[in-house]
mmCIF file of C-alpha atoms in Angstrom:
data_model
loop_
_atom_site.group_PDB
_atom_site.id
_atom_site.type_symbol
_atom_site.label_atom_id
_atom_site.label_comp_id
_atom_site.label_asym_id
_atom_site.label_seq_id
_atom_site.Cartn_x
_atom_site.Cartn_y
_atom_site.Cartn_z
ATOM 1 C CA UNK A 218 0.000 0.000 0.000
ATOM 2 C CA UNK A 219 1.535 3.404 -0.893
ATOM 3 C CA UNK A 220 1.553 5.770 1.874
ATOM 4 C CA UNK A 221 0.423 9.352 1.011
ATOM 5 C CA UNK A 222 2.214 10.287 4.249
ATOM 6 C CA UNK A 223 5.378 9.853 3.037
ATOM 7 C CA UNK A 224 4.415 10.899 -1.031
ATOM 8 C CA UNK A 225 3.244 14.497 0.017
ATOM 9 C CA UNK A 226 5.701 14.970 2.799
ATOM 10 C CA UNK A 227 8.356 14.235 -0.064
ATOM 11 C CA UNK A 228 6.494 16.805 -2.444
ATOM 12 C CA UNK A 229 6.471 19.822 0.890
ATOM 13 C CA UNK A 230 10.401 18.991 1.146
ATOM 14 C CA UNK A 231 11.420 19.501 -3.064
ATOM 15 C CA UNK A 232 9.428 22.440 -2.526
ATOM 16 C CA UNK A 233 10.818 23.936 0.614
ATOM 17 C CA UNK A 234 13.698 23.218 -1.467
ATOM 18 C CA UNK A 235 12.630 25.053 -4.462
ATOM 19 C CA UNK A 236 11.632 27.952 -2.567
ATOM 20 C CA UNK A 237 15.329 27.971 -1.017
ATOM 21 C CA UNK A 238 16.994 27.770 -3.962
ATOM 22 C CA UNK A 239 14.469 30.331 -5.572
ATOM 23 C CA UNK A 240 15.091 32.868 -3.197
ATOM 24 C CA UNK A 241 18.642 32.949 -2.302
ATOM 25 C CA UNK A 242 20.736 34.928 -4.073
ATOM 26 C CA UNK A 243 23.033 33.275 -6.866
ATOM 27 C CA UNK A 244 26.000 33.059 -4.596
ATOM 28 C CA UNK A 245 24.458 31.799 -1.278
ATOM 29 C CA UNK A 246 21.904 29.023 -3.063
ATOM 30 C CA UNK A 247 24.483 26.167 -3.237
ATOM 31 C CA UNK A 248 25.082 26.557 0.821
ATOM 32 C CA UNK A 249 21.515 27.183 1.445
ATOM 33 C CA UNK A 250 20.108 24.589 -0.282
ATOM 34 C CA UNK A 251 23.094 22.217 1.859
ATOM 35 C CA UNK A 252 22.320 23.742 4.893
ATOM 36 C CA UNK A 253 18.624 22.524 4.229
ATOM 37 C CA UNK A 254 19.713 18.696 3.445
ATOM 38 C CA UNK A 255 21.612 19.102 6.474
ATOM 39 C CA UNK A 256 18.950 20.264 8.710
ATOM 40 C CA UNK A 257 16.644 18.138 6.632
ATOM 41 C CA UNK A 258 18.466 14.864 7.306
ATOM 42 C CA UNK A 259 19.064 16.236 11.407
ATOM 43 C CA UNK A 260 15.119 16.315 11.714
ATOM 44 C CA UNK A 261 14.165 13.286 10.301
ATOM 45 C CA UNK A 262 17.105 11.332 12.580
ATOM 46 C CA UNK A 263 15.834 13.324 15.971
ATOM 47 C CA UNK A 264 11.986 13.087 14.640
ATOM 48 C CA UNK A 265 12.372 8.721 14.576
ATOM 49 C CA UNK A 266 15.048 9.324 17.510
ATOM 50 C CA UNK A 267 12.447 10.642 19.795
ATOM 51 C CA UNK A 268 9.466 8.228 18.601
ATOM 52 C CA UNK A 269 11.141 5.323 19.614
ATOM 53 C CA UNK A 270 12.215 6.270 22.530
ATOM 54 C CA UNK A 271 8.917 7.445 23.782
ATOM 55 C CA UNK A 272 7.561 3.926 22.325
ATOM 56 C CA UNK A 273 9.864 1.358 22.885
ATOM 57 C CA UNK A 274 7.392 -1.430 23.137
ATOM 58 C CA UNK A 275 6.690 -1.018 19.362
ATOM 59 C CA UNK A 276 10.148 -1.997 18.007
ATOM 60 C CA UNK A 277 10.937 -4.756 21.230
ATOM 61 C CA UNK A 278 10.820 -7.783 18.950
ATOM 62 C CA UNK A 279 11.719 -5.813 15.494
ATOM 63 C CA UNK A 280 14.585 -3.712 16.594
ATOM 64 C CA UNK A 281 16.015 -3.076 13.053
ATOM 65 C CA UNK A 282 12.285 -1.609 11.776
ATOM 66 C CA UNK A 283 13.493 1.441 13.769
ATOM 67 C CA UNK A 284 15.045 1.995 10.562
ATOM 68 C CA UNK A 285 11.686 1.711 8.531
ATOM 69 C CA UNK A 286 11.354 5.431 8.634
ATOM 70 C CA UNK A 287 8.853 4.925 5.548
ATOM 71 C CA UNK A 288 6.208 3.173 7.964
ATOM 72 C CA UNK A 289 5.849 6.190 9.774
ATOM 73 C CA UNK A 290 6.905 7.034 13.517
ATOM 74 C CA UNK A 291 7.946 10.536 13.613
ATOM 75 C CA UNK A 292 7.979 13.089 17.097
ATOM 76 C CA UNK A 293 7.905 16.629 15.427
ATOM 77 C CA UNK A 294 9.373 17.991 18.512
ATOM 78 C CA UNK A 295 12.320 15.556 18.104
ATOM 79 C CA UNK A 296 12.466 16.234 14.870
ATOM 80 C CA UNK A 297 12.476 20.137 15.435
ATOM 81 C CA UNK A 298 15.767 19.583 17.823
ATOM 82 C CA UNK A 299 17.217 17.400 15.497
ATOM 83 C CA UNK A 300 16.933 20.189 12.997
ATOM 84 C CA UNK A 301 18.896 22.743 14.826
ATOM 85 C CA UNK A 302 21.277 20.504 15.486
ATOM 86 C CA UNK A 303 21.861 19.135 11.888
ATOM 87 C CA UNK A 304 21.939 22.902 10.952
ATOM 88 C CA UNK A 305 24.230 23.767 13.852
ATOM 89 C CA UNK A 306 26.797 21.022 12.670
ATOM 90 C CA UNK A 307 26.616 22.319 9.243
ATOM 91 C CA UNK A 308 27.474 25.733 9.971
ATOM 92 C CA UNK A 309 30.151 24.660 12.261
ATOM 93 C CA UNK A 310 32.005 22.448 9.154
ATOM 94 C CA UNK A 311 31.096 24.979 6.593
ATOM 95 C CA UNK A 312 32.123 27.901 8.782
ATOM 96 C CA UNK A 313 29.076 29.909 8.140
ATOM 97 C CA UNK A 314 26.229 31.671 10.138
ATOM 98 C CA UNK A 315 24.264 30.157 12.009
ATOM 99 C CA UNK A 316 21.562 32.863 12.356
ATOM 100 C CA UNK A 317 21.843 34.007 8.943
ATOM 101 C CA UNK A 318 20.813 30.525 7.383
ATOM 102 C CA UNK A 319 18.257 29.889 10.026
ATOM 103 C CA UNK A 320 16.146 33.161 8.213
ATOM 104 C CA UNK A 321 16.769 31.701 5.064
ATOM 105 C CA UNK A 322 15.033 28.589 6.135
ATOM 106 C CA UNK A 323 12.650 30.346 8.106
ATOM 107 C CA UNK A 324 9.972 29.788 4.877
ATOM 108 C CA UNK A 325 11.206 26.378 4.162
ATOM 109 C CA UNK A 326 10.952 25.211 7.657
ATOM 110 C CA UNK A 327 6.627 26.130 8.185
ATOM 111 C CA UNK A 328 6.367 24.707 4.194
ATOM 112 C CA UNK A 329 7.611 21.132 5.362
ATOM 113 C CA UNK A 330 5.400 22.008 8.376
ATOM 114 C CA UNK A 331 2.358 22.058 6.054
ATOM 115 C CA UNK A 332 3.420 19.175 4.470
ATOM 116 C CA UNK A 333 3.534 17.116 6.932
ATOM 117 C CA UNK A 334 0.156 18.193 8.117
ATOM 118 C CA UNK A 335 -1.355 17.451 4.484
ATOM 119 C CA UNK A 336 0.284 14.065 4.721
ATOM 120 C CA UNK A 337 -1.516 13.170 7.949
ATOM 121 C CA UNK A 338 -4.363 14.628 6.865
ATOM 122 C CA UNK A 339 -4.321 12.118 3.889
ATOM 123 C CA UNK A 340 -3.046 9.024 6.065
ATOM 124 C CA UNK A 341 -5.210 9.857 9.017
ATOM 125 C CA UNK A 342 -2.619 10.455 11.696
ATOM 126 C CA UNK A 343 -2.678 13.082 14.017
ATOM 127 C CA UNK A 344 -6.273 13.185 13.738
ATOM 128 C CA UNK A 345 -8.606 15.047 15.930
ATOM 129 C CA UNK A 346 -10.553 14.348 18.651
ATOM 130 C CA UNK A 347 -14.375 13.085 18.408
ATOM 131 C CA UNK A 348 -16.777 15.658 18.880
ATOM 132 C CA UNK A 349 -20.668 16.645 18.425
ATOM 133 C CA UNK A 350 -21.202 16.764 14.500
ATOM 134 C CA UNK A 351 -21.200 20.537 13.716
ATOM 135 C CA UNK A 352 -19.918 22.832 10.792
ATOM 136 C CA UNK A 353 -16.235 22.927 12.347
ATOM 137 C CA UNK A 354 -16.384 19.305 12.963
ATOM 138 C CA UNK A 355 -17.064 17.721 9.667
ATOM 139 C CA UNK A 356 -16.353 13.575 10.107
ATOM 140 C CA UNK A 357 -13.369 12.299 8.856
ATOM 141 C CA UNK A 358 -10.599 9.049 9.405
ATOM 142 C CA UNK A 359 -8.457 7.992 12.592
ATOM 143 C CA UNK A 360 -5.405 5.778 11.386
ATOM 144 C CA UNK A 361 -7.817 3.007 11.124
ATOM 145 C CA UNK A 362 -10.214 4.156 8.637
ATOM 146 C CA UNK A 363 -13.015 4.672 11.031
ATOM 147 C CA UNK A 364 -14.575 7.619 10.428
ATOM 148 C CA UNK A 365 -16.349 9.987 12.873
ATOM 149 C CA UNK A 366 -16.645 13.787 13.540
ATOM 150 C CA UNK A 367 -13.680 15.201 14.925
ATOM 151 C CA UNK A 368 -11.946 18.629 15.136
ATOM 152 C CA UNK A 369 -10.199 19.482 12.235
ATOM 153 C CA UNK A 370 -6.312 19.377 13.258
ATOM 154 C CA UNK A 371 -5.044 18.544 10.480
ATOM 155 C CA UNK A 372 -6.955 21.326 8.339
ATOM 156 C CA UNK A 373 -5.778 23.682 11.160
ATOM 157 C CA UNK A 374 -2.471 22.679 11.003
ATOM 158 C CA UNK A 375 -1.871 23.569 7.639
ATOM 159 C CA UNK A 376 -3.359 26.558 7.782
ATOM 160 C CA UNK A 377 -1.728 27.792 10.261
ATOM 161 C CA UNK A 378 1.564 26.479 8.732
ATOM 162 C CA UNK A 379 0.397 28.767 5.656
ATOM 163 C CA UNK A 380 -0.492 31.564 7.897
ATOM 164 C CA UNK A 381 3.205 31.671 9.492
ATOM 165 C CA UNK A 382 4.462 31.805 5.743
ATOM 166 C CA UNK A 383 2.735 34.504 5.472
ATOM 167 C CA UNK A 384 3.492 36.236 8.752
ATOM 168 C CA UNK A 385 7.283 35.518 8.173
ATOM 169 C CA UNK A 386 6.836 36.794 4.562
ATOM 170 C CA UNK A 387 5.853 40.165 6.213
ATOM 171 C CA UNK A 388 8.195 40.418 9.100
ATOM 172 C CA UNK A 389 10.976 39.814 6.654
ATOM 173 C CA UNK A 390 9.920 43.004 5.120
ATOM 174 C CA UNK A 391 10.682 45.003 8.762
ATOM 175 C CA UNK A 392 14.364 43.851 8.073
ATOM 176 C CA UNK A 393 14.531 42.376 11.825
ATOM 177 C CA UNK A 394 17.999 41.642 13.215
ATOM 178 C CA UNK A 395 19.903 38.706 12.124
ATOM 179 C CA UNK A 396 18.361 35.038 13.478
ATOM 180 C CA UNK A 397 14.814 36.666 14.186
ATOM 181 C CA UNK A 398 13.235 35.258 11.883
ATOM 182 C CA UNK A 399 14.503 32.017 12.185
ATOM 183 C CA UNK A 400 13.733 32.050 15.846
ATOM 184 C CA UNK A 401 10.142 33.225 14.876
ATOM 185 C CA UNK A 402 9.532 30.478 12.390
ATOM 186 C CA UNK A 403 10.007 28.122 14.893
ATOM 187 C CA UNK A 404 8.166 29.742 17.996
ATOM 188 C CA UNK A 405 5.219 29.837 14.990
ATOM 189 C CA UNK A 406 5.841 25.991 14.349
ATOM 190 C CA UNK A 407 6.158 24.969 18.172
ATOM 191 C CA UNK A 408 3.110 27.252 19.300
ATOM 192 C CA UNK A 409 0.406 25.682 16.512
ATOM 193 C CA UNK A 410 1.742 22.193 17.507
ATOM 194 C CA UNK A 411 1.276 22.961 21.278
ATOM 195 C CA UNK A 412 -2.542 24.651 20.733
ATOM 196 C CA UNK A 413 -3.602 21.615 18.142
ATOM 197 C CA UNK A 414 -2.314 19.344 20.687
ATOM 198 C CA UNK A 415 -5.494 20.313 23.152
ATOM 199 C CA UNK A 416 -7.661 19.192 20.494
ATOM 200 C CA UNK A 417 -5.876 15.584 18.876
ATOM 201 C CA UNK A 418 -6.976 12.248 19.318
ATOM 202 C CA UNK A 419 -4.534 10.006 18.552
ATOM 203 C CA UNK A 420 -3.016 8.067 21.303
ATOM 204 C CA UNK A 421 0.586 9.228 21.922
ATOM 205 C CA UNK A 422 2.611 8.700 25.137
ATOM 206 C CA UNK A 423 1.568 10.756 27.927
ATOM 207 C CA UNK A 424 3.248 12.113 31.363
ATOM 208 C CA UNK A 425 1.218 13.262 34.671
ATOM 209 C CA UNK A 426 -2.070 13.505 32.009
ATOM 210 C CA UNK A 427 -0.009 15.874 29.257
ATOM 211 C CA UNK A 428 0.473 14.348 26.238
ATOM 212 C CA UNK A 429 4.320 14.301 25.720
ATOM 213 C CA UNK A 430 4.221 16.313 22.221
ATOM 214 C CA UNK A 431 2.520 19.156 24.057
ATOM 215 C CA UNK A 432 5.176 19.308 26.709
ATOM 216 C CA UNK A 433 7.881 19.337 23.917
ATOM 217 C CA UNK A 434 6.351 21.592 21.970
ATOM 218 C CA UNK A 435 5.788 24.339 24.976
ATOM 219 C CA UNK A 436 9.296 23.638 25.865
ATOM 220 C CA UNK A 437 10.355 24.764 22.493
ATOM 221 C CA UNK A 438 8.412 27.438 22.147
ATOM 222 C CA UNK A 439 9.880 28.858 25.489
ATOM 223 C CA UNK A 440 12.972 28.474 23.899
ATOM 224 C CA UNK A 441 12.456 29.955 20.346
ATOM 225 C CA UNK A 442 10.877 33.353 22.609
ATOM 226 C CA UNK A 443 13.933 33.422 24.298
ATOM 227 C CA UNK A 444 15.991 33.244 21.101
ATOM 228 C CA UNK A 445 13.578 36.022 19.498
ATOM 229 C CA UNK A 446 14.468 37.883 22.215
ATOM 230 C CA UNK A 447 17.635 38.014 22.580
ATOM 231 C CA UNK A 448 18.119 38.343 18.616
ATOM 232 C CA UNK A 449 16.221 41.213 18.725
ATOM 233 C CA UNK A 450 18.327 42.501 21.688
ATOM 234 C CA UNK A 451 21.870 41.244 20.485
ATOM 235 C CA UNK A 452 21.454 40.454 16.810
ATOM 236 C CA UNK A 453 23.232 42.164 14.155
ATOM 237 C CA UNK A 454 21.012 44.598 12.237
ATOM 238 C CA UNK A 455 20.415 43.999 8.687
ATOM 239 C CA UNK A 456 20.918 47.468 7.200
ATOM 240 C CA UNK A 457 19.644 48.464 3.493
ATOM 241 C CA UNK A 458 18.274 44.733 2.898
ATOM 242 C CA UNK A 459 16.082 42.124 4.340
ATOM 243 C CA UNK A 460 16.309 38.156 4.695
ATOM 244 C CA UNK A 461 15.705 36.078 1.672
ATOM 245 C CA UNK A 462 12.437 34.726 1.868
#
């Protein structure tokens, strides 16, 4: 059976790609479009990291499926850190900066975000909890095919996704100090996945009643504010032009 998950997911990443490469000015797009395979390749490691070790039971008997990234599995929040730190090692071996290709990838990064919505919205993951059949609460599929009214996440997800393109689109425009954007992408990112997470029904690991994808994602929005912050405090201004989006 083809997963759709993993077809449209593909799709968001060649264009979060496209848009990088697009965008970036003749002499940056080679490193940009690296640092984005390296971040890339850093979330999807973290994202499967973080999944199995929040589920161990599921890969017990079948250790080497942890490997299976096509059969799905993912923690965004993992996958989020494992970003950074894919980008971080990048810039480290490339000697470049850090903040500077974090704005460039500010659009890329809420594009895979929608993509990855769309996919579960196709495979039925992340789906929402049941609820009273209403306008905002049109039926649709849990990961088994059972269908049943339920809050829209994944509809909300990717609009909000779209919405933070847009936002960033605009902020860009204010010519912000170096890493704010990037910093704001992800606060954008971490605070939709933290205020859908109040409304999903799919079971997920959970600790003292919070679902453990709502405790990572608060804990990285408190730290993308605090990188906004001190950006916009510390970071170096970008005089006469503003980040590539």
């Amino acid at each position: 059976m083809i997963q759709l998950y993993a077809l449209i997911f593909t799709l968001g990443v060649l264009i979060a790609i496209s848009w990088t490469a697009l965008r970036a000015p003749a002499a940056k797009a080679t490193a940009r479009i690296d640092a984005g395979l390296a971040s890339l390749a850093g979330g999807m490691i973290g994202a499967r990291l973080a999944y199995v070790v929040t589920q161990p039971g599921i890969f017990s008997d079948q250790i080497w499926r942890v490997l299976w990234f096509w059969q799905g599995g993912l923690s965004w929040a993992g996958g989020a850190l494992g970003a950074i730190v894919g980008l971080a090692i990048y810039t480290r071996l490339a000697h470049g900066s850090f903040w500077d290709l974090a704005d460039a990838l500010a659009a890329p990064t809420v594009l895979v975000a929608a993509a990855a919505w769309a996919g579960c919205l196709a495979d039925g993951c992340a789906y929402g909890r049941r609820a009273e059949a209403g306008l905002l609460t049109p039926a649709s599929a849990d990961a088994l095919g059972f269908s049943a009214p339920r809050w829209p996440t994944q509809v909300m997800g990717i609009l909000l996704s779209l919405g933070a393109l847009a936002l960033l689109v605009w902020l860009a425009r204010k010519r912000p100090p170096e890493g704010a954007i990037g910093s704001a992408a992800l606060c954008l990112v971490a605070g939709s996945a933290l205020g859908l997470s109040f409304v999903r029904g799919d079971p997920v690991p959970v600790w003292e009643g919070l679902r453990l994808e709502a405790i990572g994602a608060a804990v990285i929005l408190v730290g993308g504010l605090v990188a906004v912050g001190v950006r916009l405090r510390r970071g170096r201004p970008l005089a006469g032009r503003r980040p590539d989006l």
